CSV table of C-alpha atoms in Angstrom, one decimal:
chain,number,residue,atom,x,y,z
A,1,UNK,CA,-24.3,-70.0,-17.7
A,2,UNK,CA,-24.8,-70.3,-21.5
A,3,UNK,CA,-27.4,-72.6,-23.0
A,4,UNK,CA,-26.2,-74.7,-25.9
A,5,UNK,CA,-28.8,-76.0,-28.3
A,6,UNK,CA,-28.7,-79.7,-28.8
A,7,UNK,CA,-29.0,-80.8,-32.4
A,8,UNK,CA,-29.5,-84.5,-32.7
A,9,UNK,CA,-28.9,-84.6,-36.5
A,10,UNK,CA,-25.4,-83.1,-36.0
A,11,UNK,CA,-24.7,-86.1,-33.7
A,12,UNK,CA,-26.0,-88.5,-36.4
A,13,UNK,CA,-23.9,-86.7,-39.1
A,14,UNK,CA,-20.8,-87.1,-36.9
A,15,UNK,CA,-21.5,-90.8,-36.4
A,16,UNK,CA,-22.0,-91.2,-40.2
A,17,UNK,CA,-18.7,-89.6,-40.9
A,18,UNK,CA,-16.9,-91.9,-38.5
A,19,UNK,CA,-18.6,-95.0,-40.0
A,20,UNK,CA,-17.6,-93.8,-43.5
A,21,UNK,CA,-14.0,-93.5,-42.5
A,22,UNK,CA,-14.1,-97.0,-41.1
A,23,UNK,CA,-15.6,-98.5,-44.2
A,24,UNK,CA,-13.3,-96.6,-46.5
A,25,UNK,CA,-10.4,-98.5,-44.8
A,26,UNK,CA,-12.1,-101.9,-45.4
A,27,UNK,CA,-13.7,-101.7,-48.8
A,28,UNK,CA,-11.9,-101.7,-52.1
A,29,UNK,CA,-10.5,-98.4,-53.3
A,30,UNK,CA,-9.7,-97.2,-56.8
A,31,UNK,CA,-6.0,-97.6,-57.7
A,32,UNK,CA,-6.3,-96.1,-61.2
A,33,UNK,CA,-7.1,-97.6,-64.6
A,34,UNK,CA,-10.5,-98.6,-63.3
A,35,UNK,CA,-9.0,-101.3,-61.1
A,36,UNK,CA,-10.1,-101.9,-57.6
A,37,UNK,CA,-7.9,-103.0,-54.7
A,38,UNK,CA,-9.1,-104.0,-51.2
A,39,UNK,CA,-8.7,-106.4,-48.3
A,40,UNK,CA,-11.1,-109.0,-49.7
A,41,UNK,CA,-12.5,-110.1,-53.0
A,42,UNK,CA,-15.9,-111.8,-53.5
A,43,UNK,CA,-16.9,-112.6,-57.0
A,44,UNK,CA,-20.2,-111.2,-58.2
A,45,UNK,CA,-22.7,-113.8,-59.1
A,46,UNK,CA,-25.9,-114.0,-61.2
A,47,UNK,CA,-28.2,-117.0,-61.0
A,48,UNK,CA,-31.1,-117.9,-63.3
A,49,UNK,CA,-33.3,-121.0,-63.2
A,50,UNK,CA,-34.9,-122.8,-66.1
A,51,UNK,CA,-37.1,-125.9,-66.1
A,52,UNK,CA,-34.1,-128.1,-66.6
A,53,UNK,CA,-31.2,-126.5,-64.8
A,54,UNK,CA,-29.8,-123.6,-62.7
A,55,UNK,CA,-27.5,-121.3,-64.6
A,56,UNK,CA,-24.8,-119.6,-62.5
A,57,UNK,CA,-22.5,-116.9,-63.8
A,58,UNK,CA,-19.6,-115.6,-61.7
A,59,UNK,CA,-17.4,-112.7,-62.5
A,60,UNK,CA,-13.8,-113.6,-61.7
A,61,UNK,CA,-11.5,-111.3,-63.8
A,62,UNK,CA,-7.7,-111.6,-63.8
A,63,UNK,CA,-7.6,-115.3,-62.9
A,64,UNK,CA,-6.9,-118.5,-64.7
A,65,UNK,CA,-9.1,-121.6,-64.6
A,66,UNK,CA,-6.4,-123.6,-62.9
A,67,UNK,CA,-6.5,-121.1,-59.9
A,68,UNK,CA,-10.2,-121.8,-59.3
A,69,UNK,CA,-11.7,-124.6,-57.2
A,70,UNK,CA,-15.4,-125.3,-57.6
A,71,UNK,CA,-17.3,-127.9,-55.5
A,72,UNK,CA,-21.0,-128.7,-55.9
A,73,UNK,CA,-23.2,-130.5,-53.4
A,74,UNK,CA,-26.9,-131.3,-54.0
A,75,UNK,CA,-27.9,-127.9,-52.5
A,76,UNK,CA,-24.9,-125.5,-52.6
A,77,UNK,CA,-21.9,-124.5,-54.6
A,78,UNK,CA,-18.6,-123.5,-53.1
A,79,UNK,CA,-15.9,-121.6,-55.1
A,80,UNK,CA,-12.5,-120.6,-53.9
A,81,UNK,CA,-9.3,-119.5,-55.4
A,82,UNK,CA,-6.3,-117.2,-55.1
A,83,UNK,CA,-5.8,-113.9,-56.9
A,84,UNK,CA,-2.3,-113.0,-57.9
A,85,UNK,CA,-2.0,-109.9,-60.1
A,86,UNK,CA,0.3,-107.0,-60.8
A,87,UNK,CA,-0.6,-103.7,-62.4
A,88,UNK,CA,2.3,-101.7,-63.7
A,89,UNK,CA,1.9,-98.2,-65.3
A,90,UNK,CA,4.5,-95.9,-66.6
A,91,UNK,CA,3.8,-92.1,-67.0
A,92,UNK,CA,6.1,-89.2,-67.4
A,93,UNK,CA,9.2,-91.1,-66.2
A,94,UNK,CA,7.4,-92.6,-63.1
A,95,UNK,CA,6.7,-96.3,-62.7
A,96,UNK,CA,3.8,-97.3,-60.5
A,97,UNK,CA,3.2,-100.9,-59.5
A,98,UNK,CA,0.2,-102.4,-57.6
A,99,UNK,CA,0.2,-105.9,-56.4
A,100,UNK,CA,-3.0,-107.8,-55.5
A,101,UNK,CA,-2.9,-111.1,-53.7
A,102,UNK,CA,-5.5,-112.8,-51.7
A,103,UNK,CA,-7.7,-115.9,-51.3
A,104,UNK,CA,-11.4,-115.8,-51.7
A,105,UNK,CA,-14.1,-118.3,-50.6
A,106,UNK,CA,-17.8,-118.1,-51.4
A,107,UNK,CA,-20.7,-120.5,-50.7
A,108,UNK,CA,-23.8,-120.0,-52.8
A,109,UNK,CA,-27.0,-121.9,-51.7
A,110,UNK,CA,-28.9,-123.3,-54.6
A,111,UNK,CA,-32.7,-122.8,-54.8
A,112,UNK,CA,-33.3,-126.5,-55.8
A,113,UNK,CA,-31.5,-129.8,-55.5
A,114,UNK,CA,-29.1,-130.4,-58.4
A,115,UNK,CA,-27.5,-133.4,-60.0
A,116,UNK,CA,-24.0,-132.5,-59.0
A,117,UNK,CA,-22.5,-135.4,-61.1
A,118,UNK,CA,-23.5,-133.6,-64.4
A,119,UNK,CA,-22.4,-130.0,-63.7
A,120,UNK,CA,-20.6,-128.3,-66.6
A,121,UNK,CA,-18.4,-125.3,-66.4
A,122,UNK,CA,-16.8,-122.9,-68.9
A,123,UNK,CA,-14.4,-120.1,-68.0
A,124,UNK,CA,-13.7,-117.4,-70.6
A,125,UNK,CA,-12.8,-113.7,-70.4
A,126,UNK,CA,-13.0,-113.6,-66.6
A,127,UNK,CA,-16.6,-115.1,-66.6
A,128,UNK,CA,-17.3,-118.5,-65.1
A,129,UNK,CA,-20.5,-120.1,-66.5
A,130,UNK,CA,-21.9,-123.1,-64.7
A,131,UNK,CA,-24.8,-125.2,-65.7
A,132,UNK,CA,-26.2,-127.2,-62.8
A,133,UNK,CA,-28.9,-129.7,-64.0
A,134,UNK,CA,-31.8,-130.2,-61.6
A,135,UNK,CA,-32.1,-133.5,-59.9
A,136,UNK,CA,-34.8,-135.7,-61.4
A,137,UNK,CA,-37.1,-135.5,-58.4
A,138,UNK,CA,-37.0,-131.7,-58.6
A,139,UNK,CA,-38.0,-131.7,-62.3
A,140,UNK,CA,-41.1,-133.8,-61.6
A,141,UNK,CA,-41.9,-132.4,-58.2
A,142,UNK,CA,-45.6,-131.6,-57.8
A,143,UNK,CA,-46.7,-130.1,-54.5
A,144,UNK,CA,-50.3,-130.3,-53.3
A,145,UNK,CA,-51.4,-127.1,-51.8
A,146,UNK,CA,-54.1,-127.3,-49.1
A,147,UNK,CA,-56.6,-124.5,-49.1
A,148,UNK,CA,-58.2,-123.6,-45.8
A,149,UNK,CA,-61.7,-122.0,-45.9
A,150,UNK,CA,-61.9,-118.3,-45.2
A,151,UNK,CA,-63.0,-117.4,-41.7
A,152,UNK,CA,-66.2,-115.3,-41.7
A,153,UNK,CA,-65.9,-112.0,-39.9
């Protein structure tokens, strides 16, 4: 009877390869020209907070403002829309066409309560900029911090 040496890292490597194959099917893949195509699309977001407002920037290329729906509550922002795009390339007598369709939906919790009646939005060059003014009670909010005495050791 032959002894076979068990190598646990080989088992981990095999599992990692299988997981990579699974995720390769689910995540966007490169279709040429720097474009990505996949099963889902979630716009990238960047949030900054000032004393007066929350600034939110969303990257939504290839869409028009009329295709976007933005709703703001006092403590969250919901954005959804539908992408419809076609990429057509012609090289050396071959024509290649890629279609991308799909709906997206994203809910972003806000760090403070905002005055959702005075939100402003601007969409230019695939970037949606939102200014969400803070609610008055958030601007003037002062929180008393209680300090407990240190316990002697």
